[in-house]
Every structure is written in structure tokens, then in C-alpha cells.
XYZ file of C-alpha atoms in Angstrom:
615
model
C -31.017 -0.995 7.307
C -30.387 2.479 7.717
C -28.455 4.778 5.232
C -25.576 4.881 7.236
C -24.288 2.520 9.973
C -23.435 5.595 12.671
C -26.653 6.670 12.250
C -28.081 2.721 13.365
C -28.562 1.145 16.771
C -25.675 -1.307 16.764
C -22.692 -1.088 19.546
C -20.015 0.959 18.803
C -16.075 0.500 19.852
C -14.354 3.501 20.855
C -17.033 5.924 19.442
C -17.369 4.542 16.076
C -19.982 1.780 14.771
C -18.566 -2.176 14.407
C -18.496 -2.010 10.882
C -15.822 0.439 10.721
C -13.795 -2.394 12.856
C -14.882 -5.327 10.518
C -12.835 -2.832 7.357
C -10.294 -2.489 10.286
C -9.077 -6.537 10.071
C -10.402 -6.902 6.883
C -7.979 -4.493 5.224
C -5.799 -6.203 7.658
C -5.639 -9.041 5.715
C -5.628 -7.722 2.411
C -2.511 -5.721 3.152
C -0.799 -8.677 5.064
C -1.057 -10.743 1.838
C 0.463 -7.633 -0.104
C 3.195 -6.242 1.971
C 4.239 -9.977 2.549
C 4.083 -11.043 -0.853
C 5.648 -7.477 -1.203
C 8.949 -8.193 0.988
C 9.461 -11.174 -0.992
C 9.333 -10.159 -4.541
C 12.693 -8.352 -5.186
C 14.401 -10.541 -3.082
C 12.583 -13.396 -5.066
C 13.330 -12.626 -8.273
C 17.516 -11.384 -7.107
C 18.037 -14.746 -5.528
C 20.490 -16.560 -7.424
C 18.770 -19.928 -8.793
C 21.347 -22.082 -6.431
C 21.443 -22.224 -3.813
C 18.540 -19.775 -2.893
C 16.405 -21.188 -5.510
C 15.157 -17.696 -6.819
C 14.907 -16.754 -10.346
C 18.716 -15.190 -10.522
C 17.459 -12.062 -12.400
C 19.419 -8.454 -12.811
C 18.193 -5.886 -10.549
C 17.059 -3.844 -13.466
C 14.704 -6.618 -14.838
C 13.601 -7.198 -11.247
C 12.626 -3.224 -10.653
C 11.010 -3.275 -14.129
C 8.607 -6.023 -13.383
C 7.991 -4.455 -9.618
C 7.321 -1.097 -11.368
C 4.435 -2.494 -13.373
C 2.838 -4.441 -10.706
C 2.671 -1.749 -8.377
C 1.183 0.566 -11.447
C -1.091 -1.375 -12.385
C -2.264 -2.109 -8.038
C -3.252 0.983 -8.304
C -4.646 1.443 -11.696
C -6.897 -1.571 -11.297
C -9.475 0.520 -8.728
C -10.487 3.058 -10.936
C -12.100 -0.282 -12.563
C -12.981 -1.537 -9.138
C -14.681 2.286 -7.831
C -16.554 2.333 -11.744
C -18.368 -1.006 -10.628
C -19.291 -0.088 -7.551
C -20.722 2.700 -8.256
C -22.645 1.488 -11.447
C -23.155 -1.921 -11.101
C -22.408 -4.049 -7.963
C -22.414 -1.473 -4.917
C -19.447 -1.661 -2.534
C -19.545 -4.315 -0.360
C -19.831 -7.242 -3.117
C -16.904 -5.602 -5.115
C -15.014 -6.081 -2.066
C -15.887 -9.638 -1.687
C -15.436 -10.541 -5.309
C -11.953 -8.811 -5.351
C -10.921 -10.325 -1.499
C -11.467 -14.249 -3.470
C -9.361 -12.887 -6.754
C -6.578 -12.160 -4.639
C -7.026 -15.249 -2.482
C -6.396 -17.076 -6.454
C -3.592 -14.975 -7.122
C -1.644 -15.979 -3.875
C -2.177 -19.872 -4.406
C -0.917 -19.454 -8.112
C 2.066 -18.009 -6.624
C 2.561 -20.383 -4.166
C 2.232 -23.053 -6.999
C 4.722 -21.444 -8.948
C 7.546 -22.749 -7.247
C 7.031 -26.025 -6.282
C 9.691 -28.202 -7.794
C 7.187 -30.688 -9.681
C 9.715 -31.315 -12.554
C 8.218 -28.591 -14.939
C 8.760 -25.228 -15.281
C 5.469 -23.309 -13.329
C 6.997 -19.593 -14.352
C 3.534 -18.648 -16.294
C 1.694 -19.498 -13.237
C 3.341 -17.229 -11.069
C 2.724 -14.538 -13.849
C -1.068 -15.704 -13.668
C -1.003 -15.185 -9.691
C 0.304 -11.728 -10.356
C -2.451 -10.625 -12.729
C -5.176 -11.930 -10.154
C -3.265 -10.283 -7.322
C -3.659 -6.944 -9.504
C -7.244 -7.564 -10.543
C -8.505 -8.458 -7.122
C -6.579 -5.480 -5.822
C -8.549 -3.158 -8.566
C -11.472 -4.228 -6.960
C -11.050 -4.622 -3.361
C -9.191 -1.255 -2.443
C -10.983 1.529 -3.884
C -13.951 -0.068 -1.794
C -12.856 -0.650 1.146
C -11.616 3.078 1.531
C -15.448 4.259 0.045
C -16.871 1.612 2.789
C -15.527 3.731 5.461
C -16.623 7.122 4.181
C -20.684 6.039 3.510
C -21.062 4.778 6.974
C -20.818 8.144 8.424
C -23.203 11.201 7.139
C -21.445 13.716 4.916
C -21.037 15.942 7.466
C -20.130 13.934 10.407
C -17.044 15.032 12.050
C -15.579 11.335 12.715
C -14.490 10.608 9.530
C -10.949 11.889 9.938
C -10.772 9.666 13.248
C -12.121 6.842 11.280
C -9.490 6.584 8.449
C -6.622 6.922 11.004
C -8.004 3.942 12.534
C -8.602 2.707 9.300
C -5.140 3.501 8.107
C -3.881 1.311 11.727
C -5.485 -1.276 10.251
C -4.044 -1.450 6.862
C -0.531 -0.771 8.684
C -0.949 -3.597 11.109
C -1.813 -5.977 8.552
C 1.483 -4.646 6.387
C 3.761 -4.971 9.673
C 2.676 -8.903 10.047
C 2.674 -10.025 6.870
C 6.393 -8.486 6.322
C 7.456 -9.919 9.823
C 6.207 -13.721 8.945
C 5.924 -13.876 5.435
C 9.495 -12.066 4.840
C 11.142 -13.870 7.926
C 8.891 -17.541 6.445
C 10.158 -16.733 2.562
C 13.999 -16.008 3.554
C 14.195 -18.652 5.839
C 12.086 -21.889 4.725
C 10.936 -21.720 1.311
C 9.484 -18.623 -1.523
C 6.412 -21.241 -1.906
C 5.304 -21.595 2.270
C 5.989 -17.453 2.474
C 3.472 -16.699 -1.359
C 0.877 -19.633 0.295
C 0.785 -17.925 3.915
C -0.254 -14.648 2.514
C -3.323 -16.325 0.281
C -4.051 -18.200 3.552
C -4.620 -14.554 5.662
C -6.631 -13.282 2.864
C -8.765 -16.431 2.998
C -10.109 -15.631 6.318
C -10.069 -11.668 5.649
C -13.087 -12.754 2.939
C -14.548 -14.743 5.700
C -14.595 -12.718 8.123
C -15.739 -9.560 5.756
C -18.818 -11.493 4.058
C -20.420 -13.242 7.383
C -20.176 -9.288 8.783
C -21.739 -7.774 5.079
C -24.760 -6.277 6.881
C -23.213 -4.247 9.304
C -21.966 -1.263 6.645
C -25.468 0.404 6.069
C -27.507 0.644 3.159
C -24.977 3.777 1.379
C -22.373 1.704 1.268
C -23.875 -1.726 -0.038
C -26.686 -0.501 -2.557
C -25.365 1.220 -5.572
C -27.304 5.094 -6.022
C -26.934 5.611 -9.763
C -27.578 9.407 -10.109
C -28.676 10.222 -7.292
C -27.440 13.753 -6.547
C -26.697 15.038 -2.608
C -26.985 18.620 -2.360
C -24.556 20.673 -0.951
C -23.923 21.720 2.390
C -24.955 25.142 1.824
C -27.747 24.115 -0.663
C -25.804 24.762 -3.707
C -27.693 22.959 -6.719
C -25.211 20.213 -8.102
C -25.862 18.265 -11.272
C -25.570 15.035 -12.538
C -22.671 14.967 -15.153
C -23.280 11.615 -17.634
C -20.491 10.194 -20.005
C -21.745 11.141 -23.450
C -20.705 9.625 -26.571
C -18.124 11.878 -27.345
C -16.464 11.057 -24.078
C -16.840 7.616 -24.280
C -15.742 7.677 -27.375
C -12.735 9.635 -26.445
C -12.395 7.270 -23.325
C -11.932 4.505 -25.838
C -9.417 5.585 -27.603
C -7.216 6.901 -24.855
C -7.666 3.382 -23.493
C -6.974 1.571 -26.616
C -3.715 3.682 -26.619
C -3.026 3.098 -22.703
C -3.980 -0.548 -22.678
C -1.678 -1.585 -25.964
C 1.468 0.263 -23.628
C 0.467 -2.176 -20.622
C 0.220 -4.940 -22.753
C 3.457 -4.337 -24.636
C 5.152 -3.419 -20.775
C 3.690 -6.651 -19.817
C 5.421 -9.209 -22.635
C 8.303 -7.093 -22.193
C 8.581 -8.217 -18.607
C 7.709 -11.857 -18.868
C 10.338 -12.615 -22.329
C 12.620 -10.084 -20.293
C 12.943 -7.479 -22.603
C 11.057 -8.165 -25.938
C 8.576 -5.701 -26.961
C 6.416 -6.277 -29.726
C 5.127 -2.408 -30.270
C 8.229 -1.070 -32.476
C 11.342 0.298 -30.546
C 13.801 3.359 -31.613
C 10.923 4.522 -33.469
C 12.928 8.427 -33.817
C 15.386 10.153 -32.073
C 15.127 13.688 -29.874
C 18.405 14.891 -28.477
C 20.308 11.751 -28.831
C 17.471 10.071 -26.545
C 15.796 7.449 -28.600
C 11.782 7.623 -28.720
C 9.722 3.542 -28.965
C 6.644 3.024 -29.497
C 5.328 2.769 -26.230
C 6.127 5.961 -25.120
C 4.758 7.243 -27.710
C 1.809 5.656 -27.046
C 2.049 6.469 -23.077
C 2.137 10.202 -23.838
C -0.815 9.802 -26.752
C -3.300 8.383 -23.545
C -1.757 10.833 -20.943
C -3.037 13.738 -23.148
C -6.521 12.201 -24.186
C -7.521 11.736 -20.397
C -6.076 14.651 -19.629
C -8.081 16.264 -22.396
C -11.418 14.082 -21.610
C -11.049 15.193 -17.337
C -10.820 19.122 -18.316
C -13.738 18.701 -20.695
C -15.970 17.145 -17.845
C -14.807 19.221 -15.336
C -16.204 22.232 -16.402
C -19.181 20.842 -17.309
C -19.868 20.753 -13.347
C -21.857 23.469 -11.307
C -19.261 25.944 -9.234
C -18.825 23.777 -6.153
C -18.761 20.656 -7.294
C -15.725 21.410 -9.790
C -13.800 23.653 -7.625
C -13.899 20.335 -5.411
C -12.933 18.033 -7.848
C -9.944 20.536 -9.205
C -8.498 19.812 -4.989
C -8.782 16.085 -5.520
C -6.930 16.694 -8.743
C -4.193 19.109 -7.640
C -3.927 17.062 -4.055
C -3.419 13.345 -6.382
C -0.637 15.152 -8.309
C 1.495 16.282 -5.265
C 1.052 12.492 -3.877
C 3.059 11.184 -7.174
C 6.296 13.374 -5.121
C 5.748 11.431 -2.648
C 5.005 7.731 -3.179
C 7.741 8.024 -5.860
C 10.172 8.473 -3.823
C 9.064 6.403 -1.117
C 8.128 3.735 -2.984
C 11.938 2.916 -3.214
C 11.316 1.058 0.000
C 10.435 -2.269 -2.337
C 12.808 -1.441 -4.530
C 16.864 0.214 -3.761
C 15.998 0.361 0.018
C 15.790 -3.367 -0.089
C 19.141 -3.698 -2.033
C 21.061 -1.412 0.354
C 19.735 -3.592 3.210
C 20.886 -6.610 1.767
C 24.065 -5.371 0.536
C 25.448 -2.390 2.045
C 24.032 -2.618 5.603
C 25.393 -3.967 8.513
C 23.162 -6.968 9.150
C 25.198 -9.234 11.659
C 24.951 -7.855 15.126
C 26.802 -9.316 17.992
C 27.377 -8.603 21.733
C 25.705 -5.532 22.828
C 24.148 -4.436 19.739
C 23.395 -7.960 18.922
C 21.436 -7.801 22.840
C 19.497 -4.629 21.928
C 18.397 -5.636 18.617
C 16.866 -8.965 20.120
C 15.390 -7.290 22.371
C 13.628 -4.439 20.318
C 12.749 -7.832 18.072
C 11.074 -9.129 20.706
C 8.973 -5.692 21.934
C 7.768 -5.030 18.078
C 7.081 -8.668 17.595
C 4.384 -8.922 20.014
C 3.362 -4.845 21.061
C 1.339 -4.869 18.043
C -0.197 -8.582 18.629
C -1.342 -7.242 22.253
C -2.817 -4.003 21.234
C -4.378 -6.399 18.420
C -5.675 -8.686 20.228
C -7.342 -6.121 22.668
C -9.501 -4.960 19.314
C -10.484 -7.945 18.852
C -11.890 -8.688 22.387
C -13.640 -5.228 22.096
C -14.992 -6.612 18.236
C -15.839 -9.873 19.926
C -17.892 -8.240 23.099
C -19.816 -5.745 20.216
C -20.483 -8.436 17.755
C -20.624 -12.052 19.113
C -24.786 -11.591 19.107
C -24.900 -10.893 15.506
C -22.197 -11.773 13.810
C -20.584 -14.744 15.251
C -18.663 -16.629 12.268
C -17.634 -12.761 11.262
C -15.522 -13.566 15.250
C -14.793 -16.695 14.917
C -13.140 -16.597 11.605
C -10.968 -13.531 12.710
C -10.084 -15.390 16.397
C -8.846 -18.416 14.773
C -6.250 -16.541 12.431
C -5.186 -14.328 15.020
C -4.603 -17.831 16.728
C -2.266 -18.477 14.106
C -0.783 -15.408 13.749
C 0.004 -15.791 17.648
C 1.706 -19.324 16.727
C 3.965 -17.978 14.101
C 4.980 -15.124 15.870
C 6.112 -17.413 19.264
C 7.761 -19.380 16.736
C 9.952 -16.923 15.078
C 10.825 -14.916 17.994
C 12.019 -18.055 19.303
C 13.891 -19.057 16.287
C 15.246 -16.187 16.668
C 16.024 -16.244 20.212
C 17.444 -19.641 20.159
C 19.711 -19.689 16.377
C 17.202 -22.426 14.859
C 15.415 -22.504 11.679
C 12.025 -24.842 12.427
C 8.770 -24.388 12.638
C 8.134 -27.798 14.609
C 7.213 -26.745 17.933
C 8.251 -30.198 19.697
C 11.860 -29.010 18.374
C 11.567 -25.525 18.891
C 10.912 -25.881 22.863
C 12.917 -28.768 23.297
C 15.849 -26.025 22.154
C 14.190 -23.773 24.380
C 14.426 -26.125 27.624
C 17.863 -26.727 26.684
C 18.966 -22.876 26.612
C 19.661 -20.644 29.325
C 18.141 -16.758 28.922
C 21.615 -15.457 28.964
C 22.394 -17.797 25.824
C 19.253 -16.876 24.418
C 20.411 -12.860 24.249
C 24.190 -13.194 23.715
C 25.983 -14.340 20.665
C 25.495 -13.140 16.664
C 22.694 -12.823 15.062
C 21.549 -11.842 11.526
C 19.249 -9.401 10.891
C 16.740 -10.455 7.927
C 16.377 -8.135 4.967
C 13.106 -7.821 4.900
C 12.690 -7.187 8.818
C 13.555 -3.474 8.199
C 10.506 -3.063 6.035
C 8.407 -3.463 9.382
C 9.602 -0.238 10.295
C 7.482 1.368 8.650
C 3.722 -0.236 9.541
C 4.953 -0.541 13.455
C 5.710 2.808 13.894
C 2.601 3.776 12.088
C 0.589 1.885 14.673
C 2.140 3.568 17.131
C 2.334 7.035 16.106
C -1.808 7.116 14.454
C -3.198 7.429 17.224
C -0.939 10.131 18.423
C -1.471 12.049 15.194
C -5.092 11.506 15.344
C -4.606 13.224 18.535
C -2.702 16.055 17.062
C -5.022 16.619 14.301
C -7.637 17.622 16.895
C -5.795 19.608 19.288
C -3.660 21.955 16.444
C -5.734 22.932 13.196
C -3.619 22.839 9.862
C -4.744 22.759 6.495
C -4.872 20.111 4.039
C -1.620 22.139 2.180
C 0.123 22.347 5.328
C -0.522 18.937 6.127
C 1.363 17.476 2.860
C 4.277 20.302 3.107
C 5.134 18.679 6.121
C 4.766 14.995 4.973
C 6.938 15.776 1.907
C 9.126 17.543 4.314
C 9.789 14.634 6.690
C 9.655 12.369 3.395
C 12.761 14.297 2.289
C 14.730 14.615 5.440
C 14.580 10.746 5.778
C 16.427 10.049 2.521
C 19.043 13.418 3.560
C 19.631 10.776 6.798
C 20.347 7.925 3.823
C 22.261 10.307 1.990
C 24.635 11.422 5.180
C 24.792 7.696 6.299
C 26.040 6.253 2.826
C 28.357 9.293 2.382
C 31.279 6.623 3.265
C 30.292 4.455 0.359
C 32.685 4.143 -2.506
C 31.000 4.611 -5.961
C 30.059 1.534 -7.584
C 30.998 -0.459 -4.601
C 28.990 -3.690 -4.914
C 28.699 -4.030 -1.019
C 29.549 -2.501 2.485
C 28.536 -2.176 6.012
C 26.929 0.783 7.393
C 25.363 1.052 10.105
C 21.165 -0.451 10.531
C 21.038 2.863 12.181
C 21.082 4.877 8.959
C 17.579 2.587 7.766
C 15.680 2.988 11.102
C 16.181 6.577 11.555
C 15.131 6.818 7.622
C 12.106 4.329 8.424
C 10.878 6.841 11.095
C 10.991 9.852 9.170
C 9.435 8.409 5.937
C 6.288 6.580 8.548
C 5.938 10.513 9.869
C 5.528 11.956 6.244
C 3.113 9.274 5.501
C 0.980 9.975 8.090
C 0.727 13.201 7.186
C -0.584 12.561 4.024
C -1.724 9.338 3.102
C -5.150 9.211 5.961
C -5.163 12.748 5.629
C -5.842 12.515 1.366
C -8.222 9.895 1.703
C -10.224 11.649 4.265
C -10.583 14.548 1.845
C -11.317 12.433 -0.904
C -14.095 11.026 1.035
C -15.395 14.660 2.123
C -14.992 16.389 -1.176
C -16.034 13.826 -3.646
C -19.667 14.035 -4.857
C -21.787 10.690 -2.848
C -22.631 9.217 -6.249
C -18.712 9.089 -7.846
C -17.074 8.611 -4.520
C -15.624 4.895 -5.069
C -14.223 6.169 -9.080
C -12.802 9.183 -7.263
C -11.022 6.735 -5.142
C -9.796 5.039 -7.812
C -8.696 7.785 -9.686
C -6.812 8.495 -6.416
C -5.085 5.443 -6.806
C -4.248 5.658 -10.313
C -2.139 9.280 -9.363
C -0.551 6.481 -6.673
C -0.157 3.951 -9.114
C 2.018 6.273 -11.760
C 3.975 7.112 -8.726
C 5.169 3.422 -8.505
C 5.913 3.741 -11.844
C 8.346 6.677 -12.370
C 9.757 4.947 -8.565
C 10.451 1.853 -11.066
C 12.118 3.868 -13.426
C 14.227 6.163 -11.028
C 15.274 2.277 -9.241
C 16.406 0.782 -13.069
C 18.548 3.906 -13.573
C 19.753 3.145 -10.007
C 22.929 1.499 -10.421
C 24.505 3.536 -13.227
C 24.056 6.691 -10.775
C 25.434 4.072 -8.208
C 28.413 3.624 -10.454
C 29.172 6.926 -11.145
C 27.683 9.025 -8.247
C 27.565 6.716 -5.397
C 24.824 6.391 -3.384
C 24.518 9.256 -1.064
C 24.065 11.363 -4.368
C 20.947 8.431 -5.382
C 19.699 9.579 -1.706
C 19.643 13.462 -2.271
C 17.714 12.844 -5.348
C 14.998 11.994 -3.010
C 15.798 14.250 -0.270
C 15.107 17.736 -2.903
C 12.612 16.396 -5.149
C 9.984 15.966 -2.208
C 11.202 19.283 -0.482
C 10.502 21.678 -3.374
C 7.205 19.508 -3.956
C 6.392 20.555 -0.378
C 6.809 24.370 -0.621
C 5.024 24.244 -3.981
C 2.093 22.871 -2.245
C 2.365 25.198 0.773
C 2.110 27.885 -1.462
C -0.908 27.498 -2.858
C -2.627 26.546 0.101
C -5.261 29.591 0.322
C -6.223 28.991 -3.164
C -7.151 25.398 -2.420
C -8.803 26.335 0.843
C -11.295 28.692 -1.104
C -12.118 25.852 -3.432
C -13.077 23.390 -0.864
C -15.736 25.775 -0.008
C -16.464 24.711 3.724
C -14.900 21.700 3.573
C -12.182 21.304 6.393
């Protein structure tokens, strides 16, 4: 098995090697069961307990326990990347995190069966796997991609955007079915249909393990990669002080997770002391205090190792740094997507279309339910044609749950089509024989909430490969890259702001215009793809070979505090709602972004110089 898998013998699919294809519907999967699961959660937790059988929670409780799983998502692969790298190598951290999560989902699933007892602690349980699985699936997956190509090879920008397809595609399906299957049928089927997806993700992943190359499935304890330009680089070992240092700032950050945990599960009681003293009227708990306490300490433990590196290597690490700490601007604020974009699409949006606009919206239902499928489907006649040979059950797996993916789809756009709510297919088409096209595309229809969250993925299959394009033909820096992703971040909430301008403050519902969401949608997918790919390529470049997958994951813990302080800015939601209204929530998120942009901009020579080479 050779090093890396461009550098092997084995067919490749639109210039790049099979493997890179296999991470492609893999991560597919993975981010099917958690954009799914994801559409369902506030909405979940809102729902009154009759009739919609939810948990009939405040929004303020439901955003606090959304802000901590999404933390701790992304806090998890710093664990994930450290076992890798040190113990396990890449590809069976994937595989043992792809069957955690597969748990997690049937726990949830279980959770709300109505068995005659009360199943709350196992949904909690399905949570915590969902999070640990996470920790170790995603920081892989991402350092999977990067070690099958050289360090120098020129594809790897090309491969995350296709990458980055594939972790959108799976996020557009799972909201589309699992939202549209939760909403509609039952919280249990939608929870169960996203384990089921990541089921055959693990398949399909583990009968295809040899295809990544020998970087990305043995684990390289120090071994050190020299520099581009022959630089001597060093290997920088943990000593006891630092582990020793490491263990405290963990015991301090762990005890605040722990007490944010209980918090959220006996809905509001902490057992680390509250109102421990007062600063300017704002009272100071325990868990802040121990929040800040860990904040420091790492901060304290990453400036001591950093300059402990030779020249190059640091100066590359201190981009990764400075680049993670601009991305908190921006999945903060557009993390609100889970959160108060959900509410305002369930209360203050126009959801009940009729005549004409009740026409079009079928109709673009129909084109982004089954655009994506088609293009799909073509990747995986192009996977099955490369790797049928080799890897057959890696094909089969993946053809029979695109099978079923095919089935729900038909079946919702004709629910849809036809004003029924069944997944029988002997009922569905006997409505179907019995309607007439024109009745099919006239009359009301209502628009599910958690359809506008598949905004986001479809346009982002649409638009990669256009930007992948772009990329090539127009050279910008990595700086200029993020100013304008935080740019088009900010004008898509200033298109919120404008469009809930008519909004009385403190209004508990209204009518606006879908409009107002798409237009916002479109903007926010731009910014992300101007950033998102675009960090984890230069991640992948600038990280030394032997760290790569913790470098990830300390990527994803900058990501992870983002969905944090998104949490918090959502809880304090609705008494700037009451008082400001929400255009003024909007323009929050329309500055915040925009000055983060120029900031970054700014410094963009500075950073250049540090990458030394590295474009």
C-alpha cells in the first residue's frame, strides 16, 4: 500500500483517487444523521406535549441544551484527532466513531416510544454517544482527505470542495426526510431514520478501508516531514509540566461541562455554586469562573509550546490559530440557523402558500427534491464503474440506501403533491391515479419548518463546484477569502433585518414573507463557502504531517465555542425580541461579522509571510 492513495494505481473519478469518493458518501451519511437529527431538535424539544407530543420546553431551555451539544460536537475531535494520531491511526477512529453514533441515534429513537415509562435519560444517553462518536469520526474524516494526496500536491483544494459537496449533500437529505418524516409522522421514525443512514455510511466506509493509503491508516508517531524548502523542523513532546498543566486546565474545563450538563437535564440546577460575587451589578457563578480559569491555562499551555517550535513550523501554527479565531465570527452567528432562524420560520414566516405562489413553491420543491438525487446518483455510477472489482460490498451497501433514499424522496414529493400524509405506497399512488396534474399544483399548501434549512446544503451543491472553479481562475488569499465570507455572512442577516423591519416588538407571531429566509439562506451558503473548505484546506497544508488530525480538532474546538456563544446570543433572544424587535436581533449579526471581516483583511500580508510558501 503506498503512502498515499494519488500516488497508487487504482482508478480515479474526475481526477482524484476512489478513496476520496468513499469520504465523499461516507461523510454523507454522517452529516445526514446530524443535520436531520439537527432539524428536529428545537422543534422537538418546543413542541407542546399534546398534541405534538414534544417535550413542551421554553425556548431558552431548548437553546441552552442545543448550545452544549453543538459545543461539545466540536470539542469531542480534539479527543478523536489525539487518538489518531497516537494510538489508532485514522481510518479505525473513523469506524469506531461511525458505530457510536449509529448507538446514539437508536437511543434517541427509543426515547420516545410510548412504552408506559418515562425513556427521557435515554434520549440524554443517545445525545452523549451522538457527541462522542462525532469526537471521533470528524476530525478524521477531514485528515483522511488531506494524507491521500502528497504535501505538495496541488489537488487538495479541489478535493475538500468535493469533500465539502459531500458533507452538504448528506445535510440537504437528511433535513428534507428526516425534518419532513419527524414533523409529519412521528419524533421516533425521523431520530431512527438518521441511525439507519449512518448504519450503512459504516458499511460502506469499512468494506472500502484499504483504499486511503498507508498515511492515512497507520499512525507515524514522531515522525517529522521536512519542509518544503528544507527547513529543519522538530519534534515538540508534551512534557510533564504541560501535561501537568493540561490536567488541570481540564479538571477546571471538564467540572464546567459537567455542571452545564446537569444543569440541562434537571433544567436549571447546577451543583457548582451560583452568585458566587458580583461585578457591575452582573452576578459571577461558579462555572464561569471556572470557564475563564481553563480558557487562560490552555491559552497559557498553547503559547508555551508554540514557541518551543523551529521558525516555520510556529509561524504556521500562529495562521491556524489566528484563522480558528476569526471562524468563531462566523459560525456564531450562523449557527442561529438551529436555533432563532428556526423560530422565525415557524412563527413569524409566511408558511401557507396558495395559488400562484403556492404553484411555484411546489414546483421549486419538486426541482431541489430530486436535482441533487440525479447528480447523486451519477457519482455513484462513476464510484460503482471505479470500484465494483475491488470493493464490491463498499457498492452495494451505498446502492441499496440510495435505493431508499430514492423511495422516500418519491414519497414525500408526492405527499406533497397530492395533500396526504402516508408513507404506504399502495395509498400513496392510488391518490395519485385519482388526481389530475392540475389538482396536483393548485390549491394550499404548507411549507414545513424545517424545509428552509435545506437551503443551505442545496445551494452549496450547486454553487462548489462553481467556486472550485473560481478559486482556480482568480487568485485571492486566504484573508481575502474569509473577508468576503464574513461579508456575505453579514449581508444575509442585513436581508433578515430589512425583511422583519415590519415586525412589532415582542410580537409572538406574524407573516413575512419566505422570501426574506431564502434570500438570507443564499447569502449565508456563499459566506460559507468561502470559508469553511477554504480553512480546512489550509489546515491540511499548514499543519505539521504528524499533528495533522489534533490540529483538526483543535479546529473544531474554535467551531465548537462558536456554537456556544450562538447558544447564548439565542437565550438572550427574546428579551431583545421584546424590547428591540427583531430586525435589531438581525443587525446584531449583520455588524459583528462585517467588522470581523475587515479585521481579517487587514492583516492579510502579515499572515501571508507566515505561511511561508504555502498558498
Amino acid at each position: 500500500m503506498s503512502d498515499y492513495a494519488e500516488d497508487t494505481n487504482q482508478t480515479q473519478i474526475l481526477g482524484h483517487p476512489i478513496g476520496l469518493f468513499v469520504l465523499f458518501f461516507t461523510e454523507m451519511w454522517e452529516r445526514f444523521s446530524y443535520y436531520g437529527m439537527r432539524a428536529l431538535l428545537i422543534l422537538f424539544l418546543i413542541a407542546k406535549i399534546d398534541p405534538d407530543e414534544g417535550w413542551g420546553w421554553e425556548k431558552k431551555e431548548a437553546y441552552y441544551l442545543y448550545g452544549w451539544y453543538v459545543m461539545l460536537v466540536y470539542l469531542l475531535p480534539l479527543l478523536g484527532g489525539w487518538l489518531a494520531d497516537n494510538k489508532w491511526g485514522h481510518v479505525k477512529t473513523v469506524l469506531v466513531g461511525a458505530s457510536i453514533i449509529t448507538m446514539g441515534h437508536g437511543a434517541m429513537a427509543l426515547s420516545d416510544l410510548q412504552i408506559g415509562m418515562d425513556l427521557k435519560f435515554v434520549f440524554y444517553i443517545g445525545l452523549l454517544l451522538i457527541v462522542l462518536g462525532t469526537g471521533l469520526f470528524k476530525p478524521n474524516m477531514s485528515s483522511i482527505v488531506g494524507k491521500m494526496y502528497p504535501p505538495d500536491s496541488d489537488k487538495k483544494d479541489g478535493a475538500y470542495t468535493i469533500f465539502y459537496m459531500g458533507v452538504n449533500s448528506g445535510a440537504f437529505i437528511g433535513t428534507l426526510l428526516v425534518g419532513w418524516i419527524g414533523e409529519t409522522f412521528s419524533w421516533t421514525y425521523g431520530f431512527g431514520l438518521a441511525g439507519i443512514f449512518m448504519f450503512f455510511g459504516l458499511l460502506q466506509f469499512y468494506f472500502a478501508r484499504n483504499v486511503f493509503g498507508k498515511a492515512a491508516t497507520e499512525v507515524k508517531k514522531d515522525v517529522i516531514e521536512k519542509d518544503t524548502k528544507n527547513e529543519d523542523t522538530k519534534s515538540v513532546p508534551f512534557t510533564k509540566v504541560d501535561l501537568r498543566t493540561a490536567s488541570i486546565g481540564g479538571f477546571f474545563a471538564v467540572t464546567w461541562i459537567v455542571d452545564g450538563i446537569a444543569s440541562v437535564i434537571t433544567r436549571g440546577t447546577h451543583f457548582l455554586s451560583e452568585d458566587v460575587f458580583s461585578v457591575f451589578g452582573y452576578s459571577i457563578d461558579l462555572s464561569e469562573i471556572f470557564f475563564t480559569l481553563s480558557l487562560l491555562i490552555f491559552i497559557k499551555l498553547g503559547l508555551s509550546r508554540l514557541v518551543r517550535y523551529e521558525i516555520i513550523e510556529r509561524d504556521r501554527l500562529k495562521v491556524i490559530f489566528i484563522i480558528a479565531f476569526f471562524v468563531i465570527f462566523f459560525w456564531a452567528s450562523f449557527e442561529q440557523a438551529g436555533t432563532t432562524l428556526t423560530v422565525f420560520a415557524k412563527d413569524y414566516t409566511n408558511r401557507i402558500l396558495d395559488g400562484n405562489w403556492g404553484l411555484i413553491y411546489k414546483i421549486i420543491d419538486l426541482i431541489l427534491s430530486f436535482t441533487p438525487m440525479i447528480i447523486l446518483t451519477v457519482f455513484i455510477y462513476k464510484l460503482w464503474k471505479a470500484i465494483w472489482t475491488t470493493n464490491p460490498l463498499t457498492i452495494v451497501f451505498t446502492s441499496i440506501s440510495f435505493l431508499i433514499i430514492w423511495y422516500l424522496v418519491i414519497i414525500r414529493v408526492l405527499n406533497k403533491l397530492l395533500g396526504v400524509k402516508t408513507a404506504n405506497i399502495s395509498e400513496v399512488f392510488g391518490s395519485f391515479s385519482n388526481t389530475s396534474v392540475g389538482e396536483m399544483f393548485t390549491g394550499a399548501t404548507v411549507v414545513d419548518t424545517s424545509w428552509f434549512q435545506i437551503l443551505n446544503p442545496f445551494f452549496i451543491v450547486v454553487l462548489a463546484p462553481l467556486y472550485s472553479i473560481f478559486w482556480k481562475k482568480f487568485s485571492f488569499s486566504g484573508s481575502q477569502k474569509f473577508f468576503f465570507g464574513l461579508t456575505l455572512l453579514a449581508a444575509g442577516f442585513g436581508v433578515l433585518a430589512i425583511g422583519s423591519s415590519s415586525i412589532p416588538n415582542g410580537a409572538e407571531t406574524a407573516s413575512v414573507s419566505m422570501m426574506w429566509l431564502v434570500a438570507a439562506y443564499f447569502l449565508h451558503t456563499m459566506g460559507e463557502l468561502s470559508i469553511s473548505p477554504v480553512g480546512l484546506s489550509y489546515v491540511s497544508k499548514l499543519a505539521p504531517a504528524r499533528m495533522l488530525a489534533f490540529l483538526f480538532g483543535i479546529w473544531y474546538v474554535f467551531i465548537g465555542m462558536a456554537g456556544k456563544i450562538s447558544s447564548i446570543f439565542a437565550q438572550y433572544s427574546e428579551t431583545i425580541l421584546e424590547t428591540d424587535g427583531w430586525s435589531y436581533f438581525f443587525l446584531i449579526f449583520t455588524i459583528i461579522p462585517f467588522v470581523a471581516g475587515l479585521a481579517i483583511l487587514s492583516i492579510g500580508k502579515p499572515l501571508k509571510r507566515m505561511m511561508h510558501g504555502i498558498k
